[in-house]
PDB file of C-alpha atoms in Angstrom:
ATOM      1  CA  MET A 206      78.652  15.740   7.027  1.00 75.00           C
ATOM      2  CA  HIS A 207      76.367  12.902   6.112  1.00 83.00           C
ATOM      3  CA  PRO A 208      75.328  12.395   2.475  1.00 90.00           C
ATOM      4  CA  GLU A 209      71.713  13.612   2.713  1.00 94.00           C
ATOM      5  CA  ALA A 210      72.638  17.024   4.148  1.00 93.00           C
ATOM      6  CA  TYR A 211      75.488  17.348   1.661  1.00 94.00           C
ATOM      7  CA  ASP A 212      73.148  16.543  -1.239  1.00 96.00           C
ATOM      8  CA  TRP A 213      70.633  19.165  -0.093  1.00 97.00           C
ATOM      9  CA  ILE A 214      73.374  21.812   0.079  1.00 97.00           C
ATOM     10  CA  ARG A 215      74.628  20.726  -3.358  1.00 96.00           C
ATOM     11  CA  ALA A 216      71.146  21.303  -4.825  1.00 97.00           C
ATOM     12  CA  GLN A 217      71.050  24.788  -3.253  1.00 97.00           C
ATOM     13  CA  ALA A 218      74.565  25.611  -4.467  1.00 96.00           C
ATOM     14  CA  ALA A 219      73.492  25.159  -8.084  1.00 94.00           C
ATOM     15  CA  THR A 220      71.751  28.560  -7.878  1.00 94.00           C
ATOM     16  CA  LEU A 221      74.212  30.299  -5.546  1.00 95.00           C
ATOM     17  CA  GLN A 222      77.524  30.685  -7.360  1.00 94.00           C
ATOM     18  CA  GLY A 223      79.957  33.617  -7.444  1.00 94.00           C
ATOM     19  CA  LEU A 224      78.886  35.100  -4.109  1.00 95.00           C
ATOM     20  CA  HIS A 225      80.718  36.379  -1.043  1.00 96.00           C
ATOM     21  CA  CYS A 226      80.097  33.611   1.514  1.00 97.00           C
ATOM     22  CA  VAL A 227      80.594  33.033   5.225  1.00 98.00           C
ATOM     23  CA  ASP A 228      80.302  29.574   6.778  1.00 97.00           C
ATOM     24  CA  LEU A 229      79.506  29.643  10.508  1.00 97.00           C
ATOM     25  CA  GLY A 230      80.909  26.537  12.131  1.00 94.00           C
ATOM     26  CA  GLY A 231      82.916  25.930   8.975  1.00 92.00           C
ATOM     27  CA  ARG A 232      85.734  23.763  10.338  1.00 91.00           C
ATOM     28  CA  ASN A 233      86.101  20.661   8.196  1.00 87.00           C
ATOM     29  CA  VAL A 234      85.321  17.874  10.668  1.00 82.00           C
ATOM     30  CA  ASN A 235      84.009  15.219   8.295  1.00 78.00           C
ATOM     31  CA  GLY A 236      83.504  17.074   5.029  1.00 79.00           C
ATOM     32  CA  SER A 237      83.056  20.625   3.830  1.00 88.00           C
ATOM     33  CA  ILE A 238      80.534  22.335   1.596  1.00 93.00           C
ATOM     34  CA  ARG A 239      83.123  24.837   0.381  1.00 92.00           C
ATOM     35  CA  GLU A 240      83.917  22.848  -2.778  1.00 91.00           C
ATOM     36  CA  LEU A 241      80.248  22.956  -3.866  1.00 94.00           C
ATOM     37  CA  PHE A 242      80.414  26.682  -4.475  1.00 93.00           C
ATOM     38  CA  ALA A 243      82.477  28.852  -6.792  1.00 86.00           C
ATOM     39  CA  PRO A 244      82.495  31.817  -4.442  1.00 83.00           C
ATOM     40  CA  GLU A 245      83.883  35.264  -5.051  1.00 89.00           C
ATOM     41  CA  SER A 246      85.211  34.825  -1.515  1.00 91.00           C
ATOM     42  CA  TRP A 247      84.707  32.261   1.271  1.00 94.00           C
ATOM     43  CA  THR A 248      85.250  32.821   4.983  1.00 96.00           C
ATOM     44  CA  ALA A 249      84.892  29.974   7.491  1.00 96.00           C
ATOM     45  CA  VAL A 250      84.373  30.856  11.150  1.00 97.00           C
ATOM     46  CA  ASP A 251      84.615  28.273  13.915  1.00 95.00           C
ATOM     47  CA  LEU A 252      85.085  28.077  17.664  1.00 94.00           C
ATOM     48  CA  SER A 253      88.188  25.937  17.133  1.00 92.00           C
ATOM     49  CA  ASP A 254      91.064  26.318  14.709  1.00 95.00           C
ATOM     50  CA  GLY A 255      91.406  23.525  12.205  1.00 93.00           C
ATOM     51  CA  PRO A 256      91.096  22.582   8.553  1.00 90.00           C
ATOM     52  CA  GLY A 257      89.427  25.314   6.521  1.00 90.00           C
ATOM     53  CA  VAL A 258      89.034  27.815   9.385  1.00 95.00           C
ATOM     54  CA  ASP A 259      89.765  31.452   8.549  1.00 95.00           C
ATOM     55  CA  ILE A 260      88.503  33.110  11.747  1.00 97.00           C
ATOM     56  CA  VAL A 261      88.405  31.571  15.217  1.00 98.00           C
ATOM     57  CA  ALA A 262      85.359  32.988  17.021  1.00 97.00           C
ATOM     58  CA  ASN A 263      82.271  31.901  18.909  1.00 97.00           C
ATOM     59  CA  VAL A 264      79.479  32.031  16.310  1.00 96.00           C
ATOM     60  CA  THR A 265      76.828  32.475  19.013  1.00 95.00           C
ATOM     61  CA  ASN A 266      77.986  36.051  19.609  1.00 95.00           C
ATOM     62  CA  TRP A 267      80.340  36.970  16.739  1.00 96.00           C
ATOM     63  CA  ARG A 268      79.487  40.351  15.235  1.00 95.00           C
ATOM     64  CA  PRO A 269      81.647  41.185  12.194  1.00 96.00           C
ATOM     65  CA  ASP A 270      81.667  44.650  10.694  1.00 93.00           C
ATOM     66  CA  ARG A 271      80.567  43.442   7.252  1.00 96.00           C
ATOM     67  CA  GLU A 272      77.797  41.437   5.587  1.00 97.00           C
ATOM     68  CA  TRP A 273      77.877  38.539   3.095  1.00 97.00           C
ATOM     69  CA  ASP A 274      75.659  37.490   0.171  1.00 97.00           C
ATOM     70  CA  LEU A 275      75.414  33.922   1.458  1.00 98.00           C
ATOM     71  CA  VAL A 276      75.565  32.723   5.063  1.00 98.00           C
ATOM     72  CA  CYS A 277      75.798  28.979   5.733  1.00 98.00           C
ATOM     73  CA  SER A 278      75.722  26.911   8.879  1.00 97.00           C
ATOM     74  CA  THR A 279      75.723  23.150   8.474  1.00 96.00           C
ATOM     75  CA  GLU A 280      75.447  20.575  11.224  1.00 93.00           C
ATOM     76  CA  VAL A 281      76.245  23.095  13.980  1.00 94.00           C
ATOM     77  CA  LEU A 282      73.038  23.971  15.843  1.00 96.00           C
ATOM     78  CA  GLU A 283      72.687  20.610  17.576  1.00 95.00           C
ATOM     79  CA  HIS A 284      76.101  21.096  19.188  1.00 93.00           C
ATOM     80  CA  VAL A 285      75.406  24.563  20.643  1.00 95.00           C
ATOM     81  CA  SER A 286      73.598  25.158  23.936  1.00 95.00           C
ATOM     82  CA  THR A 287      72.118  28.403  22.541  1.00 97.00           C
ATOM     83  CA  PRO A 288      71.321  27.539  18.905  1.00 97.00           C
ATOM     84  CA  ARG A 289      68.998  30.521  18.505  1.00 97.00           C
ATOM     85  CA  TYR A 290      72.041  32.780  18.872  1.00 98.00           C
ATOM     86  CA  VAL A 291      73.742  31.085  15.906  1.00 97.00           C
ATOM     87  CA  VAL A 292      70.618  31.843  13.850  1.00 98.00           C
ATOM     88  CA  GLU A 293      70.766  35.474  15.002  1.00 98.00           C
ATOM     89  CA  THR A 294      74.432  35.671  13.988  1.00 98.00           C
ATOM     90  CA  MET A 295      73.516  34.255  10.583  1.00 98.00           C
ATOM     91  CA  ALA A 296      70.962  37.018  10.063  1.00 98.00           C
ATOM     92  CA  HIS A 297      73.383  39.666  11.339  1.00 97.00           C
ATOM     93  CA  CYS A 298      76.028  38.529   8.824  1.00 97.00           C
ATOM     94  CA  CYS A 299      73.668  38.419   5.843  1.00 98.00           C
ATOM     95  CA  ARG A 300      73.074  41.427   3.593  1.00 98.00           C
ATOM     96  CA  SER A 301      69.498  42.435   2.792  1.00 98.00           C
ATOM     97  CA  GLY A 302      68.324  40.173  -0.027  1.00 98.00           C
ATOM     98  CA  GLY A 303      71.027  37.623   0.772  1.00 98.00           C
ATOM     99  CA  THR A 304      70.535  33.909   1.402  1.00 98.00           C
ATOM    100  CA  LEU A 305      70.808  31.829   4.567  1.00 98.00           C
ATOM    101  CA  LEU A 306      71.382  28.063   4.254  1.00 98.00           C
ATOM    102  CA  LEU A 307      71.210  25.851   7.315  1.00 98.00           C
ATOM    103  CA  THR A 308      71.216  22.142   8.060  1.00 97.00           C
ATOM    104  CA  ALA A 309      70.898  20.588  11.500  1.00 97.00           C
ATOM    105  CA  ALA A 310      70.214  17.315  13.225  1.00 94.00           C
ATOM    106  CA  ALA A 311      66.523  16.963  14.009  1.00 96.00           C
ATOM    107  CA  PRO A 312      64.447  14.445  15.939  1.00 94.00           C
ATOM    108  CA  GLY A 313      65.341  10.951  14.836  1.00 91.00           C
ATOM    109  CA  ARG A 314      69.084  11.532  14.451  1.00 89.00           C
ATOM    110  CA  ALA A 315      71.351   9.696  16.873  1.00 80.00           C
ATOM    111  CA  PRO A 316      73.508  11.939  19.069  1.00 74.00           C
ATOM    112  CA  HIS A 317      77.044  12.482  17.773  1.00 72.00           C
ATOM    113  CA  SER A 318      80.075  14.513  18.777  1.00 70.00           C
ATOM    114  CA  ALA A 319      81.011  17.889  17.322  1.00 77.00           C
ATOM    115  CA  THR A 320      84.498  16.501  16.752  1.00 75.00           C
ATOM    116  CA  GLY A 321      83.300  13.739  14.434  1.00 73.00           C
ATOM    117  CA  GLY A 322      82.962  10.939  16.959  1.00 70.00           C
ATOM    118  CA  ALA A 323      79.975   8.632  17.047  1.00 74.00           C
ATOM    119  CA  SER A 324      79.215   9.314  20.708  1.00 81.00           C
ATOM    120  CA  VAL A 325      78.924  12.545  22.681  1.00 79.00           C
ATOM    121  CA  PRO A 326      81.638  12.794  25.344  1.00 74.00           C
ATOM    122  CA  PRO A 327      80.722  13.906  28.863  1.00 82.00           C
ATOM    123  CA  GLY A 328      80.349  17.686  29.080  1.00 79.00           C
ATOM    124  CA  GLU A 329      79.719  18.215  25.353  1.00 76.00           C
ATOM    125  CA  HIS A 330      76.296  19.645  24.500  1.00 84.00           C
ATOM    126  CA  TYR A 331      74.002  17.864  22.049  1.00 89.00           C
ATOM    127  CA  GLU A 332      70.319  18.412  21.305  1.00 94.00           C
ATOM    128  CA  ASN A 333      68.373  17.689  18.123  1.00 94.00           C
ATOM    129  CA  ILE A 334      66.643  20.755  16.642  1.00 97.00           C
ATOM    130  CA  GLU A 335      62.855  20.752  16.343  1.00 97.00           C
ATOM    131  CA  PRO A 336      61.851  22.132  12.910  1.00 98.00           C
ATOM    132  CA  ASP A 337      59.045  24.296  14.356  1.00 97.00           C
ATOM    133  CA  ARG A 338      61.431  25.790  16.877  1.00 97.00           C
ATOM    134  CA  LEU A 339      63.962  26.579  14.144  1.00 98.00           C
ATOM    135  CA  GLN A 340      61.269  28.235  12.065  1.00 98.00           C
ATOM    136  CA  GLY A 341      60.280  30.356  15.083  1.00 98.00           C
ATOM    137  CA  TRP A 342      63.855  31.577  15.524  1.00 98.00           C
ATOM    138  CA  VAL A 343      64.318  32.389  11.822  1.00 98.00           C
ATOM    139  CA  ARG A 344      60.971  33.935  10.843  1.00 98.00           C
ATOM    140  CA  PRO A 345      61.393  37.336  12.605  1.00 98.00           C
ATOM    141  CA  LEU A 346      64.918  37.770  11.193  1.00 98.00           C
ATOM    142  CA  VAL A 347      64.269  37.277   7.458  1.00 98.00           C
ATOM    143  CA  SER A 348      61.949  38.533   4.742  1.00 98.00           C
ATOM    144  CA  SER A 349      61.030  34.972   3.699  1.00 98.00           C
ATOM    145  CA  ILE A 350      61.614  31.346   4.541  1.00 98.00           C
ATOM    146  CA  ASP A 351      62.001  29.890   1.069  1.00 98.00           C
ATOM    147  CA  GLU A 352      62.189  26.273   2.208  1.00 97.00           C
ATOM    148  CA  ILE A 353      62.112  24.387   5.463  1.00 97.00           C
ATOM    149  CA  PHE A 354      62.193  20.627   5.154  1.00 97.00           C
ATOM    150  CA  PHE A 355      62.123  18.002   7.875  1.00 97.00           C
ATOM    151  CA  ASP A 356      63.584  14.698   6.700  1.00 96.00           C
ATOM    152  CA  ALA A 357      62.260  12.396   9.415  1.00 95.00           C
ATOM    153  CA  ARG A 358      63.861   9.348   7.806  1.00 94.00           C
ATOM    154  CA  HIS A 359      67.385  10.740   8.317  1.00 94.00           C
ATOM    155  CA  GLY A 360      66.709  13.055  11.254  1.00 95.00           C
ATOM    156  CA  ASP A 361      67.533  16.279   9.397  1.00 97.00           C
ATOM    157  CA  VAL A 362      66.079  19.749   9.081  1.00 98.00           C
ATOM    158  CA  TYR A 363      67.079  21.956   6.133  1.00 98.00           C
ATOM    159  CA  LEU A 364      66.352  25.656   5.779  1.00 98.00           C
ATOM    160  CA  ARG A 365      66.807  28.237   3.036  1.00 98.00           C
ATOM    161  CA  ALA A 366      65.749  31.810   3.752  1.00 98.00           C
ATOM    162  CA  THR A 367      66.112  35.265   2.217  1.00 98.00           C
ATOM    163  CA  LYS A 368      66.939  38.198   4.458  1.00 98.00           C
TER     164      LYS A 368
END
């Protein structure tokens, strides 16, 4: 994860300690947000097994039988051909009154691989996420969008919402 997205999550984490958390797309590829929180529990779900992964599942259609206080997804949406479904999974996993935190590559960010490489290999999906589009996916699923920020300089979009 690049420094700007990490710093935004760090600022959010200051008010979100001691919660039951799930991280969708939580495999540690080039950094993890897990150490920023002092969670009651932390569950990382990813399509591929690897460092930090607790559950191997496709987060576009994963439907657990429980809810969490905090649902995170960082730097995942741009690598998924159906990013709206990841947002729907986030809302499904979040308890009423819980928090969703999301970061994604937005217009202006250079394409990069989901495996940490600088270039996208043939056959791997990549598409920057338009902030307005993200807001449209999230708005019907939550009670409020607390913050949505487009950092055009770094090609990032950050979102914090309450379900």
